Short mmCIF file of C-alpha atoms and ligand atoms in Angstrom, two decimals:
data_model
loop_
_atom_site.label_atom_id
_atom_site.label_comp_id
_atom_site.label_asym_id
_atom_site.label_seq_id
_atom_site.Cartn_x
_atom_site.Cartn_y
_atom_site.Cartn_z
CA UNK A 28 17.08 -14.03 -20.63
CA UNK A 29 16.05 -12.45 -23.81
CA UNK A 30 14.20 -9.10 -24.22
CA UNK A 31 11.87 -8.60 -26.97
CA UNK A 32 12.19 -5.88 -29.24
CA UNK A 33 8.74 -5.86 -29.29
CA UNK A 34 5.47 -6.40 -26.88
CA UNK A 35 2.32 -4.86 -26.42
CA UNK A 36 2.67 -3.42 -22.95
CA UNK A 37 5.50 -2.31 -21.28
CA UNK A 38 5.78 -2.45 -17.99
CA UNK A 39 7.64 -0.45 -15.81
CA UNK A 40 8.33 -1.25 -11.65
CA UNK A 41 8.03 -4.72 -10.59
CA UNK A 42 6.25 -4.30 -7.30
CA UNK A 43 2.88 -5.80 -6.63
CA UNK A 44 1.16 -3.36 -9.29
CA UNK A 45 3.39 -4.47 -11.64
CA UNK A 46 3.64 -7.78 -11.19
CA UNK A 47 -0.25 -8.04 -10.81
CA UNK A 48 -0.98 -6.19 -14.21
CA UNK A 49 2.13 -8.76 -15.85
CA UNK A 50 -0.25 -11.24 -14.46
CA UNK A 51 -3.66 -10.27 -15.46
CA UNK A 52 -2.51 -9.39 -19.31
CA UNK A 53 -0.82 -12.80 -19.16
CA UNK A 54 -3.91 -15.05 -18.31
CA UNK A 55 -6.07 -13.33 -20.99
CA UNK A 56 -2.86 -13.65 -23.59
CA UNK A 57 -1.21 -10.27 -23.99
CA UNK A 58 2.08 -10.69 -23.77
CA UNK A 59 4.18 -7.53 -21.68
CA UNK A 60 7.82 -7.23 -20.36
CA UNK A 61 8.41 -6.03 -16.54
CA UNK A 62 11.62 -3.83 -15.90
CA UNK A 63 12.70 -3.88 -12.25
CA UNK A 64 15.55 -1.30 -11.05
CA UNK A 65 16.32 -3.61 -8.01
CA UNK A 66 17.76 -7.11 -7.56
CA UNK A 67 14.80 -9.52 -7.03
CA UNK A 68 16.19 -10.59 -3.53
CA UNK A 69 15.76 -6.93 -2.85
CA UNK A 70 12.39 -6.58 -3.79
CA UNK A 71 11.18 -9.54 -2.14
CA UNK A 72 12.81 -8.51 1.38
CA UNK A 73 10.70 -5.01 1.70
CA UNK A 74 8.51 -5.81 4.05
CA UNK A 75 5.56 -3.05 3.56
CA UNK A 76 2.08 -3.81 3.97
CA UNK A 77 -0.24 -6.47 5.95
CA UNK A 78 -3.62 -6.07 5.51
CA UNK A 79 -5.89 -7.29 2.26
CA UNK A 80 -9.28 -5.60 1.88
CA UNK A 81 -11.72 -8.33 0.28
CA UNK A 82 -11.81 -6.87 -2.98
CA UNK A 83 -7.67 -7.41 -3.76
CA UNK A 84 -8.34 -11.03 -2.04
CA UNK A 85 -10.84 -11.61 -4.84
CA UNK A 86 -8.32 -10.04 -7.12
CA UNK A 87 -5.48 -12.47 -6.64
CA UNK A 88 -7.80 -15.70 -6.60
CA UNK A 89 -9.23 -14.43 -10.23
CA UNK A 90 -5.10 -14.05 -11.17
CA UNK A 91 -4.99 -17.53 -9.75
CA UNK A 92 -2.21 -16.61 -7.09
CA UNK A 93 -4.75 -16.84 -4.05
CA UNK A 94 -3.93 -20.55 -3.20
CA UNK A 95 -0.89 -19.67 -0.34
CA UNK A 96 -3.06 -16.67 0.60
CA UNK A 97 -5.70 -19.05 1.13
CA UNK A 98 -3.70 -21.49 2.70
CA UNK A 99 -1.39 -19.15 5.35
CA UNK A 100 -3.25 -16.03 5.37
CA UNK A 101 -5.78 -15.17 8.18
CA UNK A 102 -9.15 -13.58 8.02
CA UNK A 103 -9.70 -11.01 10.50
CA UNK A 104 -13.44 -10.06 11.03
CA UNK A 105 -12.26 -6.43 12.48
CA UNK A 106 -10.21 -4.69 14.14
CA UNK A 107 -9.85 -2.77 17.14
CA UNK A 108 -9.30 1.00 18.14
CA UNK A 109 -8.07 2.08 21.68
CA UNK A 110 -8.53 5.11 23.33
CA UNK A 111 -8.41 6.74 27.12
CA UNK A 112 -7.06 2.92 28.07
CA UNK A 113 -9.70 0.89 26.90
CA UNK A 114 -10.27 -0.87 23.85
CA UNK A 115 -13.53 -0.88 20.90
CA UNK A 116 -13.38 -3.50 18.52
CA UNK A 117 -15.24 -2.73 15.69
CA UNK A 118 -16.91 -5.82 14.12
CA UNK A 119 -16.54 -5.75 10.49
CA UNK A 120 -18.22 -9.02 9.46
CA UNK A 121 -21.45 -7.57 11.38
CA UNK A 122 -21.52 -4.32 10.01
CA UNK A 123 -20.35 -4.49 6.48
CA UNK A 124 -20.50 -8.72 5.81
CA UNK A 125 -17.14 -8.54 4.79
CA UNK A 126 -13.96 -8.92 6.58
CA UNK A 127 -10.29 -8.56 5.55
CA UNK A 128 -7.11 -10.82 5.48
CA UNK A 129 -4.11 -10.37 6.81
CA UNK A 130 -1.42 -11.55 4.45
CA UNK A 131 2.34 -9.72 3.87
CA UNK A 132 2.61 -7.50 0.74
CA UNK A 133 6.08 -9.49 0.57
CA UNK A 134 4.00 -12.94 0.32
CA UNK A 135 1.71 -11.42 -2.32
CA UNK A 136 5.15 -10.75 -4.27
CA UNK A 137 6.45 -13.67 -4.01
CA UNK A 138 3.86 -15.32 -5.43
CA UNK A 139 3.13 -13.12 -8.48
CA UNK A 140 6.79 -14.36 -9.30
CA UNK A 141 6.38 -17.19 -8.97
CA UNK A 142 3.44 -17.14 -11.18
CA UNK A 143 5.05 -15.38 -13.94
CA UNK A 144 8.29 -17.26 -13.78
CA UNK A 145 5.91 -20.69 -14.77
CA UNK A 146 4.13 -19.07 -17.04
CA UNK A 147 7.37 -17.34 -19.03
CA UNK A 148 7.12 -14.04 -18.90
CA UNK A 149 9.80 -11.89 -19.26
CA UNK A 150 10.54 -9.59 -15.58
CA UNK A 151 14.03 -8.11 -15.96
CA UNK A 152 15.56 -7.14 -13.05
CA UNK A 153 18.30 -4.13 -12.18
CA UNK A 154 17.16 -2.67 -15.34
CA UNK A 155 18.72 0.88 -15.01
CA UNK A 156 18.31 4.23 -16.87
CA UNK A 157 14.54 3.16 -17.55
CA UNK A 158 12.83 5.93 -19.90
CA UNK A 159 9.46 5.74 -21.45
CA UNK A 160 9.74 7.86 -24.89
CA UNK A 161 6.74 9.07 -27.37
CA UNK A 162 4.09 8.51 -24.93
CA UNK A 163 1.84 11.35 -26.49
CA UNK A 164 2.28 9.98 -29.89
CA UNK A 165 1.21 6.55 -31.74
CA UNK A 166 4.60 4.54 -31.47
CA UNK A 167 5.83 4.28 -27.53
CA UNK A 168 9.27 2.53 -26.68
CA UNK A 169 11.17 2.08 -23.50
CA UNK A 170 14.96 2.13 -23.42
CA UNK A 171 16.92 0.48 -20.45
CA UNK A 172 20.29 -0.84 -19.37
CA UNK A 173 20.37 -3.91 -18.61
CA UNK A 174 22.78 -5.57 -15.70
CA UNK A 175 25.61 -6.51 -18.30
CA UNK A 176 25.41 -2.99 -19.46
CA UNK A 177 23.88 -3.55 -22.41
CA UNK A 178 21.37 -0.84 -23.99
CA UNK A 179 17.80 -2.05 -24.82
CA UNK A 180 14.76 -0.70 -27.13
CA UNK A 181 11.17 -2.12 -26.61
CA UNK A 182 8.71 -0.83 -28.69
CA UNK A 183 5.22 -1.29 -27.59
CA UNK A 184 1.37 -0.04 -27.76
CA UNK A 185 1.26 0.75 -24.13
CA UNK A 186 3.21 1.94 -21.18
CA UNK A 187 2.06 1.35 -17.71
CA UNK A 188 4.13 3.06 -15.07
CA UNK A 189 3.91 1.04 -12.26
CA UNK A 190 7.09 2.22 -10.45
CA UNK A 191 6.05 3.83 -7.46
CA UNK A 192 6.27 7.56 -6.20
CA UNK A 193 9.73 7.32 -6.78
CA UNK A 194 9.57 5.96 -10.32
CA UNK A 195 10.24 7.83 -13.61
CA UNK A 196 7.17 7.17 -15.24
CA UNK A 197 5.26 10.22 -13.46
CA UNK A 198 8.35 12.69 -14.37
CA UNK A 199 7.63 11.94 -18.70
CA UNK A 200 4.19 14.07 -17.74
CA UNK A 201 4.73 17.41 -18.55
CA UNK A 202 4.08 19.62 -15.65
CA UNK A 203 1.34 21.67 -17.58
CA UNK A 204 -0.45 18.30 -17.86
CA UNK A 205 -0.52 16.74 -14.33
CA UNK A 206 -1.72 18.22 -11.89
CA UNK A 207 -0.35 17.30 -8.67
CA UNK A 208 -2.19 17.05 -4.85
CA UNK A 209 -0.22 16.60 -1.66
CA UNK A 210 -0.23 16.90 2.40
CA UNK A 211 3.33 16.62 4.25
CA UNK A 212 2.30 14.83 7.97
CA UNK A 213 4.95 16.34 10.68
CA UNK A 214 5.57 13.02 11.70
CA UNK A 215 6.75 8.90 10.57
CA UNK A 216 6.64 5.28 12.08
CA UNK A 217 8.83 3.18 13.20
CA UNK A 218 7.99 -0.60 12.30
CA UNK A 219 10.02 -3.36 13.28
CA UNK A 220 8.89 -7.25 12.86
CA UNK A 221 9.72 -9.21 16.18
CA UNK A 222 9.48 -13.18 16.32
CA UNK A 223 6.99 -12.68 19.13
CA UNK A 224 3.33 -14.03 19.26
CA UNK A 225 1.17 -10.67 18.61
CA UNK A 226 -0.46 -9.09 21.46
CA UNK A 227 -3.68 -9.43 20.33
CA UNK A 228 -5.89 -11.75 17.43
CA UNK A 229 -6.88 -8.91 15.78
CA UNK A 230 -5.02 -5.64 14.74
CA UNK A 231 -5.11 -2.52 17.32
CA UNK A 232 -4.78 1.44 16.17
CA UNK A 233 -3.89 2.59 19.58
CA UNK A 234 -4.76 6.46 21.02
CA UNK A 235 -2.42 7.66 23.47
CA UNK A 236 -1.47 11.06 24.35
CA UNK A 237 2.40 10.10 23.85
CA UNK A 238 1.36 9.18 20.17
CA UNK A 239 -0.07 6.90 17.98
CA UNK A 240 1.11 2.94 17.53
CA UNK A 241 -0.11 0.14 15.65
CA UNK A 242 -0.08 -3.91 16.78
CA UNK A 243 -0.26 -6.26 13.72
CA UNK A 244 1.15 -9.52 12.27
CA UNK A 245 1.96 -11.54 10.07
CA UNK A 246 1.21 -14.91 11.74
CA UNK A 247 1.18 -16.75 14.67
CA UNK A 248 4.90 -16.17 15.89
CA UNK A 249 5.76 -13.35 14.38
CA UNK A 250 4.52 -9.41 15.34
CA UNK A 251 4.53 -6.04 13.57
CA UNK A 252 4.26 -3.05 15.65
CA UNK A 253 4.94 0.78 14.88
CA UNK A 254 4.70 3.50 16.63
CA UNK A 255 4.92 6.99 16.01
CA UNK A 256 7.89 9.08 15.97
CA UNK A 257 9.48 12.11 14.61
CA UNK A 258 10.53 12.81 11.12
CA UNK A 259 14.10 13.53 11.45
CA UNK A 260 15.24 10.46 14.29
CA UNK A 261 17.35 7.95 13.30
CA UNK A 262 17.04 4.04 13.57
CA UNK A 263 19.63 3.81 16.04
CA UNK A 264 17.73 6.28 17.89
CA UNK A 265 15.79 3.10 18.50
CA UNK A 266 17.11 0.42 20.13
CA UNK A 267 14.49 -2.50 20.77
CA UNK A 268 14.12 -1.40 24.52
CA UNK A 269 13.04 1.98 23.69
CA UNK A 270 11.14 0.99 20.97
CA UNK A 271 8.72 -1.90 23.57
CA UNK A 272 8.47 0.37 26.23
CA UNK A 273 7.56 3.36 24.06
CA UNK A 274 5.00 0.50 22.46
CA UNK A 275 3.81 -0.43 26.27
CA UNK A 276 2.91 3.41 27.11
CA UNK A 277 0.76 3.76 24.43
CA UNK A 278 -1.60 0.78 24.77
CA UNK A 279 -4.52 -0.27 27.02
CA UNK A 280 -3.26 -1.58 30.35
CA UNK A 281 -5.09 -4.26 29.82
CA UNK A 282 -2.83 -4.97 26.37
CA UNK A 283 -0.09 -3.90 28.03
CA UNK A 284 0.20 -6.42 30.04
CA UNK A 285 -0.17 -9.13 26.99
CA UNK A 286 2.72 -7.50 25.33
CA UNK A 287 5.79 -10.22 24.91
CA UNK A 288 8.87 -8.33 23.34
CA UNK A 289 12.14 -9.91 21.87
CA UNK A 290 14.68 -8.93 19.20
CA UNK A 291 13.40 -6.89 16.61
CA UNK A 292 14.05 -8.44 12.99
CA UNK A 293 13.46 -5.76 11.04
CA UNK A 294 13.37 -1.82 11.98
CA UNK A 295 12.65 0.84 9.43
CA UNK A 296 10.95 4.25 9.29
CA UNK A 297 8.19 6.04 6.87
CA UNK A 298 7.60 9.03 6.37
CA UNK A 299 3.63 9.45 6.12
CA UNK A 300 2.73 11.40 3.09
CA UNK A 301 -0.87 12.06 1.16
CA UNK A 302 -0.25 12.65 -2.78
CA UNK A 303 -2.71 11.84 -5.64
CA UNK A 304 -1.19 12.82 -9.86
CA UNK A 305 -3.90 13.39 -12.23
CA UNK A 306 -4.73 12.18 -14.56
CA UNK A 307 -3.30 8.89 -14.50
CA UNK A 308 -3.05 8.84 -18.24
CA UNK A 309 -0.59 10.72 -20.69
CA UNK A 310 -1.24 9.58 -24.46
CA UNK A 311 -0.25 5.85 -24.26
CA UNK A 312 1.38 5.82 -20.43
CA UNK A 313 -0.90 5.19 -17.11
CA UNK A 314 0.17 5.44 -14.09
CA UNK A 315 -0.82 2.90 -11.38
CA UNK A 316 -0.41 2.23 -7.88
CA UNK A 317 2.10 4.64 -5.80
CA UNK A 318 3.65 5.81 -8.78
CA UNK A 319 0.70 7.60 -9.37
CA UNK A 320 -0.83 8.48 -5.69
CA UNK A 321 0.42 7.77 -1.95
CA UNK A 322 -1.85 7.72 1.03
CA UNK A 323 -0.17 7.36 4.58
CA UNK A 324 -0.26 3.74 6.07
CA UNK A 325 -2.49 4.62 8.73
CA UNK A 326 -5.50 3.12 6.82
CA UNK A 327 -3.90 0.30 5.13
CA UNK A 328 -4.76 1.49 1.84
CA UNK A 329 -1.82 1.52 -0.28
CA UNK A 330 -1.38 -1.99 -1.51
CA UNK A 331 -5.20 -2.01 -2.24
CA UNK A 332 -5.16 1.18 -4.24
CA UNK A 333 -2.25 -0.37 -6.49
CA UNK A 334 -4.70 -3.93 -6.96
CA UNK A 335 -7.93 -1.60 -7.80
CA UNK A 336 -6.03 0.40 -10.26
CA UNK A 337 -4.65 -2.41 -11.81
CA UNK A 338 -8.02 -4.20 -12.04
CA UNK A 339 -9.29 -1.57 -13.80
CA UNK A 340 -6.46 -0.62 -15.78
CA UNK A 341 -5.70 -4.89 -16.88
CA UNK A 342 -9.21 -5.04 -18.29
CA UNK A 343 -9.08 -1.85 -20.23
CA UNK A 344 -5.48 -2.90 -21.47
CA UNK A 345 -6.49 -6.34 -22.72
CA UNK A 346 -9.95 -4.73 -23.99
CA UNK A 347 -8.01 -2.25 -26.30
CA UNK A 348 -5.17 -4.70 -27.65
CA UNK A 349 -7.93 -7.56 -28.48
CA UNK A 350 -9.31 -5.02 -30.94
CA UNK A 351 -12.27 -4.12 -28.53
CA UNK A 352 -12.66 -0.43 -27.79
CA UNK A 353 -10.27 2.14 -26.15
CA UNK A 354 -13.56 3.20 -24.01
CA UNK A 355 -11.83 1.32 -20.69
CA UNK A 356 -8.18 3.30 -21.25
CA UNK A 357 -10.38 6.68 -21.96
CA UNK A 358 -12.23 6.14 -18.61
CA UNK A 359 -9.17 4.88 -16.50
CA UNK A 360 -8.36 7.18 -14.96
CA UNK A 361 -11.54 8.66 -13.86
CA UNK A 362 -12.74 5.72 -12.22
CA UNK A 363 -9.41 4.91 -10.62
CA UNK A 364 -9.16 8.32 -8.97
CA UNK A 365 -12.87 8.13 -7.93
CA UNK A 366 -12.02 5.26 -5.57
CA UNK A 367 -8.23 6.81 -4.88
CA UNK A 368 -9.47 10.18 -3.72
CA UNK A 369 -12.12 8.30 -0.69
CA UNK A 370 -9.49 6.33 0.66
CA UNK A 371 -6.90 9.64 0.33
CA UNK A 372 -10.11 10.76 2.07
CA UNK A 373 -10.14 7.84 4.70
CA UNK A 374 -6.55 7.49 5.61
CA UNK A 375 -6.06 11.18 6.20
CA UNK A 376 -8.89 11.26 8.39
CA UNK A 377 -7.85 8.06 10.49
CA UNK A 378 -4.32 9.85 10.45
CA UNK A 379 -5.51 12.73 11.82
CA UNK A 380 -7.78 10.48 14.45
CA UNK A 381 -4.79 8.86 15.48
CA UNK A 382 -1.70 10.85 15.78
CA UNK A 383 -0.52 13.38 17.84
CA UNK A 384 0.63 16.54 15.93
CA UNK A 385 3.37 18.64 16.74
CA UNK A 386 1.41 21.64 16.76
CA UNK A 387 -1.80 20.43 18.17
CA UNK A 388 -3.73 22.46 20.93
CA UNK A 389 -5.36 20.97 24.39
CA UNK A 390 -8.86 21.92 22.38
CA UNK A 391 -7.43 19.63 19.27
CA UNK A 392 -6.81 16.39 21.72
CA UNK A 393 -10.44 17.12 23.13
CA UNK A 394 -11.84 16.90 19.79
CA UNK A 395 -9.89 13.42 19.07
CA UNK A 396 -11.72 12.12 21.91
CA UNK A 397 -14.77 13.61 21.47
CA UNK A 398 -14.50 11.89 18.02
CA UNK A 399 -13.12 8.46 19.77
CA UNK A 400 -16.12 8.33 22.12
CA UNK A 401 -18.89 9.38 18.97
CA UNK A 402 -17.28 6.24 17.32
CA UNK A 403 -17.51 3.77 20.51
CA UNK A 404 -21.21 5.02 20.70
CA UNK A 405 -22.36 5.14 17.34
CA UNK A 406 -23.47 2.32 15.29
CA UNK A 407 -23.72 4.18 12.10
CA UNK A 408 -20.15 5.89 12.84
CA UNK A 409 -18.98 2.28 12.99
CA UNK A 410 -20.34 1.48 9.77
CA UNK A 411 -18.96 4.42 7.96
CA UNK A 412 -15.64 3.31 9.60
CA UNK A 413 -15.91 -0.35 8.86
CA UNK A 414 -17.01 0.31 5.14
CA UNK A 415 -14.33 2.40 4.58
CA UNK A 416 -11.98 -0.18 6.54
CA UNK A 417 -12.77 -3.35 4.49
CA UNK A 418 -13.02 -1.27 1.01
CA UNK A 419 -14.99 0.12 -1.13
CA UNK A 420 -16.10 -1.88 -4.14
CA UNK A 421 -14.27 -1.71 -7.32
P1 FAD B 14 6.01 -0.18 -5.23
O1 FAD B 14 5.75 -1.30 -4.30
O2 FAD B 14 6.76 1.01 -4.72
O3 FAD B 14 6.77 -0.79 -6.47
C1 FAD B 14 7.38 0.01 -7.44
C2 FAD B 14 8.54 -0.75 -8.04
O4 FAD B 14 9.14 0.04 -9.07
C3 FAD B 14 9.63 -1.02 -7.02
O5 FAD B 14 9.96 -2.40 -7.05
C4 FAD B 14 10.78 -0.15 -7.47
O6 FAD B 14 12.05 -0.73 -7.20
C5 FAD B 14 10.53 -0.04 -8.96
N1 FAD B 14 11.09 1.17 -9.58
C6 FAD B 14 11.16 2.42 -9.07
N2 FAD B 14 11.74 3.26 -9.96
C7 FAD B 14 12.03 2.52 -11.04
C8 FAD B 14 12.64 2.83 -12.28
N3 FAD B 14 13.06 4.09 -12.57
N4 FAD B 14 12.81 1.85 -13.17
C9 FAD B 14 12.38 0.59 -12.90
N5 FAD B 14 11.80 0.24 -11.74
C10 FAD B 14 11.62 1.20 -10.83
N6 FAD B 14 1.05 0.31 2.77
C11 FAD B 14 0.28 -0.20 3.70
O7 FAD B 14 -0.90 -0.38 3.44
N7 FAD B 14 0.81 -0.51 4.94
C12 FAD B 14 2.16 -0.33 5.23
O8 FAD B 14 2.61 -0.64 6.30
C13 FAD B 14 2.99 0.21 4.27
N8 FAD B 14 4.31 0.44 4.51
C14 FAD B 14 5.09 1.01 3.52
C15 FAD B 14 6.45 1.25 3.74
C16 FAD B 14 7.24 1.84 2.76
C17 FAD B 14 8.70 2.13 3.03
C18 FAD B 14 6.66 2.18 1.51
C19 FAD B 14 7.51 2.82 0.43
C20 FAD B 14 5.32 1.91 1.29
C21 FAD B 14 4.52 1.32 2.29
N9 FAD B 14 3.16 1.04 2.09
C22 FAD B 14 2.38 0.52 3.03
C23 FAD B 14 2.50 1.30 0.84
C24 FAD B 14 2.45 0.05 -0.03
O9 FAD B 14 3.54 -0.78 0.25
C25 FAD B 14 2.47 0.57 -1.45
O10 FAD B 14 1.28 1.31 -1.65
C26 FAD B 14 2.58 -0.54 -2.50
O11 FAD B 14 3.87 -1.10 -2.44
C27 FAD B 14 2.33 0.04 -3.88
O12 FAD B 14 2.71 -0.87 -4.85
P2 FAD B 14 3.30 -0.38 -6.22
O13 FAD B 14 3.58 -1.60 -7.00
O14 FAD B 14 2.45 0.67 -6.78
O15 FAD B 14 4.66 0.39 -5.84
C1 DHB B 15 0.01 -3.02 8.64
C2 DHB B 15 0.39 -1.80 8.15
C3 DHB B 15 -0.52 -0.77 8.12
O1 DHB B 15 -0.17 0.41 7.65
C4 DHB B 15 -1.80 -0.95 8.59
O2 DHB B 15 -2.65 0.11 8.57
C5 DHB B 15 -2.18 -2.16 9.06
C6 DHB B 15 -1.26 -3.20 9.09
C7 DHB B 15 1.00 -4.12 8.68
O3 DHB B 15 2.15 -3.91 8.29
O4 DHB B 15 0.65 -5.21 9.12
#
């Protein structure tokens, strides 16, 4: 594969931001160049998110990689909490008129490769030593190493640093430019991905007073759950019998009873974190996605941050470089945080909802419940829940 010396956007971290933005400034005929630390079998293994809000499904139908989502994925019309054993589904489709889809961020990925690889576009992977240079002036490049060792310069117009919290993109920011916003919860999840029909049709975000856990999918035969667990245990702290019956204790009898366990498939731990950068922006690099903010998976958020951003930032992108105005990349990051900050918002509150805290008080628990029981009994609490749930627009 050859690298260009030059392109008009660089792009660095091919996860679903990236790949998504490679996308979008393909179709409208900007050409970019992804760099990818990881081997593309690795990136296409992480299994990560599950749940679409409508807005990213509308997202990848107008990139024209909704067809298999269409096809495989499945529309859930809401979801349901549970609390002091019993369970309140709250019905999205009636409150809001929207519902969401459930559909694996690792199914999204594959098929934003798939997509680029027909239409050409250059995605290198285990490109190493990646380093954006000159961002604050008028002539960006990117060096990397490439697998064979060899060094590579791309000059460019743009940078967009799509390469999660992790990435490098966020460290070229000088610290007396970014300001930096964070919250440390005391506790992770364990997921694991069993191939067991799921105990329920629609997702549950289960109460208990041993802890929170979580029941989705990713179809018909095969079942994500999490629950959670302290920081510092390890994986082989749980074996797949500890894991179900911890699972079992902390739902509804009634779902309980559903449960069907078998080997787990996949097991891996998060830590849950809150963390928003701003501004996006330096000179001629913009963050997107994680690499710019994290929210804890408790809402389902993350994945649909990373499509918003990149919605907003695409259009601005190809705006600028058709020899439009640079009014979209002056406002990106305003309006991306706008929408980042309410579902930082949202997913700290349903984290704090949900979870039991290390240092929590009897009067604390109360409060969940009383919170719990406003929900089951309030229409409009439901709404504010549901709206927040399905997305907010872009
Ligand atoms: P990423 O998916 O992190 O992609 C960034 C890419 O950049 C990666 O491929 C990485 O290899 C690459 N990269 C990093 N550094 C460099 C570098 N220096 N040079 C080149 N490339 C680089 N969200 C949910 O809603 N539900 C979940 O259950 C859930 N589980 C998660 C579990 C884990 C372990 C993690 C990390 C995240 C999870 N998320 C979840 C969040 C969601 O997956 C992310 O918000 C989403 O992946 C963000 O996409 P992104 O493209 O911005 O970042
Ligand atoms: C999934 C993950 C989440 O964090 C969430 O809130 C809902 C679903 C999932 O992996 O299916």
């Amino acid at each position: 594969m050859s690298v260009p010396a030059r392109v008009p956007v660089v792009i660095i971290g091919g996860g679903p931001a990236g790949l998504l933005l490679a996308r979008l400034l393909q179709l409208a005929g900007v050409e970019s160049v992804v760099l990818e630390r990881q081997t593309r079998a690795h990136v296409m293994s992480r299994v990560r998110a599950g749940v679409l809000e409508w807005g990213t499904v509308e997202v990848l139908r107008s990139a024209s990689v909704g067809d298999r989502m269409d096809r495989e994925g499945f529309v859930h019309d809401g979801v349901s909490l549970s609390f002091a054993d019993r369970l309140l589904h709250v019905d999205f489709a009636g409150l809001t008129g929207r519902s969401i889809m459930v559909y694996g961020q690792t199914e999204v990925t594959k098929d934003l490769y798939a997509a680029l690889d027909e239409a050409g576009v250059v995605v290198v992977d285990r490109a190493a030593d990646v380093l954006p240079h000159d961002v604050a002036g008028d002539a960006p490049f990117v060096t990397f190493v490439d697998a064979d060792g060899a060094a590579h310069r791309i000059d460019c117009a743009y940078v967009a640093g799509c390469d999660g919290f992790h990435g490098v993109s966020r460290t070229v920011i000088p610290s007396a430019v970014a300001r930096t916003y964070e919250r440390v919860y005391p506790f992770g999840w364990l997921g694991i991905l069993s191939e067991t029909p799921p105990v329920n049709d629609e997702l549950i975000y289960a109460h208990s007073a041993r802890g929170f856990a979580l029941c989705s999918m990713r179809h018909a035969l095969l079942s994500r759950y999490y629950v959670q667990c302290p920081l510092d245990d390890a994986l082989d702290a749980w074996p797949d019998d500890r894991f179900w019956s911890e699972l079992r204790a902390r739902l509804p009898t009634e779902a309980a009873a559903r449960l069907v366990t078998g080997p787990s498939i996949e097991k891996s731990l998060t830590p849950l974190r809150s963390f928003v950068a701003e501004p996006l922006r330096f000179g001629r690099l913009f963050l997107a996605g994680d690499a710019g903010h994290v929210v804890p998976p408790t809402g389902a958020k993350g994945l649909n941050l990373a499509v918003s951003d990149i919605h907003y930032l695409a259009a601005a992108l190809i705006d600028a470089l058709s020899g439009g105005s640079t009014t979209g990349l002056d406002e990106y990051s305003d309006r991306a945080l706008a929408r980042v900050w309410k579902a930082v918002r949202f997913s700290w509150w349903l984290t704090r909802l949900m979870h039991r805290f290390p240092d929590q008080e009897p009067f604390d628990l109360k409060i969940q419940e009383a919170e719990l029981s406003y929900l089951a009994g309030s229409p409009a609490a439901q709404q504010s829940f549901a709206e927040n749930y399905v997305g907010l627009g872009f």
